[in-house]
Amino acid sequence: MKAIRLMLAAPGFSFAACAILVGGPDWPTSVLCGILRLPLLKMLLGTSPILVPIIFCVLTGGSMVKAANAEGTDSIWPALSTVFGVVAVTLLSGSGVFFASAIDAYVKEHHDEINAVADDEEVAIYDKNQAVDEECRQKVMEWQALHVLWKGVLVFAVLLNVTSFYIFAGMGAQCFETIVITTDYRKPPL
C-alpha cells in the first residue's frame, strides 16, 4: 500500500501510476486517490487508457446483438463478436498484469524509500485489534468448543448446500431458462 501511495503521489506522470489507475481495483484505487488528495485531472488522464478495453467490450456486445438478429448463416457478426471479446479480455487481463508488474518493479527499485514511510498509527491500532479479534474468533470457532445446537445447525447447512448442488447439477434445465442477449425481459419466463 505504501508503494502504491508513493507511485500515485509522485510528481509528473508515469507508466506505473497509469498501470495502477487502469489495472487496479476500481473503488479502492479511486478512494485512495481521494484520501491522498491527488490532483483530479492527473487521475482522470491516468485512467483514460481504460477506454480502449471499454470500446472493445461495447463492440463485443453490439456485434452479439447484430449476430442474434442476423438472417442467414453467412453473417460476419458472430466472428466479429468473438474477435472483439477476445481482444477485450486480453486487454483487461493485460491491464491487471501491468498493475501487478508495475508494483513489483517499483517495490524492488524503491525498497528503502518505501520502508522509510512511517506506518499510519490508526492502521497499526486497527491491525492490532483485528489480530486480537481473529484470535478470539478462532477460539470460538473450534469444533470442540461449539454447543451441540450450533453443530447441528452447521451440519444441516452443509447438507442443504450439498443438496442444492445436486438439484442444480442434476436438474439444471428445469431450474433455469436460457437467456441470450436479445431476450426480451418484459415477456413472461418460459
Tab-separated table of C-alpha atoms in Angstrom:
chain	number	residue	atom	x	y	z
A	1	MET	CA	0.000	0.000	0.000
A	2	LYS	CA	2.893	2.307	0.761
A	3	ALA	CA	4.326	1.638	-2.685
A	4	ILE	CA	1.027	2.457	-4.395
A	5	ARG	CA	0.765	5.630	-2.348
A	6	LEU	CA	4.259	6.726	-3.387
A	7	MET	CA	3.668	5.782	-7.025
A	8	LEU	CA	0.445	7.771	-7.298
A	9	ALA	CA	1.719	10.781	-5.354
A	10	ALA	CA	4.929	11.075	-7.383
A	11	PRO	CA	5.185	14.315	-9.357
A	12	GLY	CA	4.596	14.115	-13.072
A	13	PHE	CA	3.017	11.284	-14.949
A	14	SER	CA	4.394	7.738	-15.027
A	15	PHE	CA	3.562	4.420	-16.610
A	16	ALA	CA	3.433	2.880	-13.137
A	17	ALA	CA	0.749	5.318	-11.943
A	18	CYS	CA	-1.231	4.674	-15.117
A	19	ALA	CA	-0.939	0.913	-14.548
A	20	ILE	CA	-2.369	1.334	-11.045
A	21	LEU	CA	-5.216	3.572	-12.190
A	22	VAL	CA	-6.172	1.322	-15.112
A	23	GLY	CA	-5.342	-2.167	-13.813
A	24	GLY	CA	-6.046	-1.727	-10.126
A	25	PRO	CA	-9.354	-2.391	-8.408
A	26	ASP	CA	-11.692	0.496	-9.275
A	27	TRP	CA	-13.259	1.509	-5.996
A	28	PRO	CA	-10.238	1.131	-3.661
A	29	THR	CA	-7.972	2.943	-6.119
A	30	SER	CA	-10.423	5.825	-6.506
A	31	VAL	CA	-10.928	6.112	-2.752
A	32	LEU	CA	-7.177	6.065	-2.163
A	33	CYS	CA	-6.705	8.882	-4.688
A	34	GLY	CA	-9.347	10.904	-2.865
A	35	ILE	CA	-7.859	10.224	0.562
A	36	LEU	CA	-4.427	11.252	-0.682
A	37	ARG	CA	-5.999	14.353	-2.275
A	38	LEU	CA	-4.303	13.673	-5.586
A	39	PRO	CA	-4.999	16.039	-8.489
A	40	LEU	CA	-8.231	15.084	-10.227
A	41	LEU	CA	-7.070	15.938	-13.755
A	42	LYS	CA	-3.929	13.809	-13.371
A	43	MET	CA	-6.006	10.862	-12.124
A	44	LEU	CA	-8.554	11.220	-14.944
A	45	LEU	CA	-5.825	11.340	-17.573
A	46	GLY	CA	-4.109	8.356	-15.966
A	47	THR	CA	-7.372	6.404	-16.073
A	48	SER	CA	-8.223	7.300	-19.686
A	49	PRO	CA	-6.407	4.302	-21.288
A	50	ILE	CA	-9.181	2.090	-19.888
A	51	LEU	CA	-11.340	3.487	-22.682
A	52	VAL	CA	-9.648	1.129	-25.150
A	53	PRO	CA	-10.841	-2.128	-23.493
A	54	ILE	CA	-14.216	-0.500	-22.811
A	55	ILE	CA	-14.588	0.232	-26.519
A	56	PHE	CA	-13.901	-3.425	-27.298
A	57	CYS	CA	-16.428	-4.545	-24.664
A	58	VAL	CA	-19.052	-2.314	-26.289
A	59	LEU	CA	-18.123	-3.619	-29.727
A	60	THR	CA	-18.463	-7.175	-28.413
A	61	GLY	CA	-21.960	-6.536	-27.079
A	62	GLY	CA	-23.059	-4.673	-30.205
A	63	SER	CA	-21.798	-7.391	-32.512
A	64	MET	CA	-23.511	-10.053	-30.355
A	65	VAL	CA	-26.816	-8.232	-30.811
A	66	LYS	CA	-26.202	-7.949	-34.554
A	67	ALA	CA	-25.293	-11.653	-34.694
A	68	ALA	CA	-28.501	-12.620	-32.879
A	69	ASN	CA	-30.573	-10.524	-35.273
A	70	ALA	CA	-28.661	-11.553	-38.415
A	71	GLU	CA	-30.505	-13.558	-41.040
A	72	GLY	CA	-28.683	-16.468	-42.628
A	73	THR	CA	-25.501	-18.270	-41.764
A	74	ASP	CA	-23.050	-16.150	-43.740
A	75	SER	CA	-23.081	-13.208	-41.317
A	76	ILE	CA	-19.778	-11.745	-40.177
A	77	TRP	CA	-21.180	-10.636	-36.804
A	78	PRO	CA	-20.623	-13.892	-34.841
A	79	ALA	CA	-16.955	-13.919	-35.833
A	80	LEU	CA	-16.560	-10.229	-35.020
A	81	SER	CA	-18.168	-10.656	-31.610
A	82	THR	CA	-15.680	-13.419	-30.833
A	83	VAL	CA	-12.708	-11.370	-32.006
A	84	PHE	CA	-13.842	-8.269	-30.103
A	85	GLY	CA	-14.458	-10.354	-26.994
A	86	VAL	CA	-11.008	-11.939	-27.135
A	87	VAL	CA	-9.379	-8.532	-27.610
A	88	ALA	CA	-11.376	-7.078	-24.683
A	89	VAL	CA	-10.463	-9.954	-22.374
A	90	THR	CA	-6.815	-9.757	-23.425
A	91	LEU	CA	-6.649	-6.008	-22.814
A	92	LEU	CA	-8.400	-6.230	-19.445
A	93	SER	CA	-6.229	-9.150	-18.337
A	94	GLY	CA	-3.146	-7.333	-19.577
A	95	SER	CA	-4.030	-4.266	-17.524
A	96	GLY	CA	-4.142	-6.453	-14.417
A	97	VAL	CA	-0.754	-7.941	-15.281
A	98	PHE	CA	0.696	-4.468	-15.842
A	99	PHE	CA	-0.742	-3.406	-12.468
A	100	ALA	CA	0.989	-6.260	-10.648
A	101	SER	CA	4.273	-5.949	-12.546
A	102	ALA	CA	4.439	-2.166	-12.056
A	103	ILE	CA	4.034	-2.542	-8.293
A	104	ASP	CA	6.560	-5.377	-8.193
A	105	ALA	CA	9.145	-3.353	-10.151
A	106	TYR	CA	8.583	-0.269	-8.002
A	107	VAL	CA	8.928	-2.229	-4.761
A	108	LYS	CA	12.192	-3.783	-5.954
A	109	GLU	CA	13.585	-0.458	-7.152
A	110	HIS	CA	12.451	1.753	-4.246
A	111	HIS	CA	12.591	-0.692	-1.338
A	112	ASP	CA	14.410	1.673	1.062
A	113	GLU	CA	12.159	4.609	0.214
A	114	ILE	CA	9.049	2.515	0.883
A	115	ASN	CA	10.392	1.286	4.234
A	116	ALA	CA	11.189	4.895	5.223
A	117	VAL	CA	7.483	5.792	5.110
A	118	ALA	CA	6.112	5.637	8.640
A	119	ASP	CA	3.239	3.315	9.395
A	120	ASP	CA	-0.074	5.043	9.994
A	121	GLU	CA	-0.887	4.916	13.725
A	122	GLU	CA	-4.599	4.368	13.199
A	123	VAL	CA	-3.917	1.489	10.822
A	124	ALA	CA	-1.443	-0.071	13.275
A	125	ILE	CA	-4.016	0.124	16.076
A	126	TYR	CA	-6.677	-1.328	13.783
A	127	ASP	CA	-4.368	-4.205	12.747
A	128	LYS	CA	-3.594	-4.943	16.409
A	129	ASN	CA	-7.313	-5.005	17.264
A	130	GLN	CA	-8.013	-7.219	14.261
A	131	ALA	CA	-5.364	-9.702	15.404
A	132	VAL	CA	-6.966	-9.884	18.851
A	133	ASP	CA	-10.433	-10.301	17.303
A	134	GLU	CA	-9.167	-13.042	14.988
A	135	GLU	CA	-7.598	-14.917	17.888
A	136	CYS	CA	-10.917	-14.780	19.774
A	137	ARG	CA	-12.800	-15.841	16.653
A	138	GLN	CA	-10.542	-18.855	16.171
A	139	LYS	CA	-11.090	-19.966	19.759
A	140	VAL	CA	-14.863	-19.647	19.456
A	141	MET	CA	-14.967	-21.473	16.121
A	142	GLU	CA	-13.188	-24.611	17.294
A	143	TRP	CA	-15.490	-27.580	16.707
A	144	GLN	CA	-14.962	-28.942	20.207
A	145	ALA	CA	-15.945	-25.574	21.740
A	146	LEU	CA	-19.235	-25.351	19.830
A	147	HIS	CA	-22.520	-26.102	21.547
A	148	VAL	CA	-24.295	-29.189	20.214
A	149	LEU	CA	-27.096	-26.970	18.810
A	150	TRP	CA	-24.637	-24.986	16.683
A	151	LYS	CA	-23.005	-28.187	15.490
A	152	GLY	CA	-26.419	-29.368	14.326
A	153	VAL	CA	-27.098	-26.067	12.552
A	154	LEU	CA	-23.763	-26.285	10.709
A	155	VAL	CA	-24.272	-29.913	9.679
A	156	PHE	CA	-27.801	-29.115	8.458
A	157	ALA	CA	-26.468	-26.111	6.471
A	158	VAL	CA	-23.852	-28.309	4.806
A	159	LEU	CA	-26.497	-30.906	3.912
A	160	LEU	CA	-28.719	-28.192	2.380
A	161	ASN	CA	-25.768	-26.830	0.418
A	162	VAL	CA	-24.841	-30.253	-0.968
A	163	THR	CA	-28.499	-30.982	-1.780
A	164	SER	CA	-28.872	-27.694	-3.658
A	165	PHE	CA	-25.728	-28.506	-5.642
A	166	TYR	CA	-27.145	-31.857	-6.745
A	167	ILE	CA	-30.506	-30.283	-7.603
A	168	PHE	CA	-28.841	-27.652	-9.802
A	169	ALA	CA	-26.410	-30.133	-11.342
A	170	GLY	CA	-28.987	-32.840	-11.988
A	171	MET	CA	-31.991	-30.706	-12.885
A	172	GLY	CA	-30.334	-27.580	-14.258
A	173	ALA	CA	-32.611	-27.455	-17.275
A	174	GLN	CA	-35.686	-27.357	-15.052
A	175	CYS	CA	-34.181	-24.789	-12.649
A	176	PHE	CA	-33.016	-22.217	-15.181
A	177	GLU	CA	-34.098	-20.845	-18.519
A	178	THR	CA	-31.857	-19.965	-21.422
A	179	ILE	CA	-31.373	-16.249	-21.902
A	180	VAL	CA	-29.499	-14.638	-24.769
A	181	ILE	CA	-28.542	-11.037	-25.256
A	182	THR	CA	-31.675	-10.323	-27.307
A	183	THR	CA	-34.131	-11.929	-24.840
A	184	ASP	CA	-36.983	-9.551	-24.047
A	185	TYR	CA	-37.064	-9.304	-20.261
A	186	ARG	CA	-40.602	-7.897	-20.312
A	187	LYS	CA	-42.120	-11.160	-21.566
A	188	PRO	CA	-43.034	-13.828	-19.014
A	189	PRO	CA	-40.378	-16.513	-18.437
A	190	LEU	CA	-40.548	-19.830	-20.256
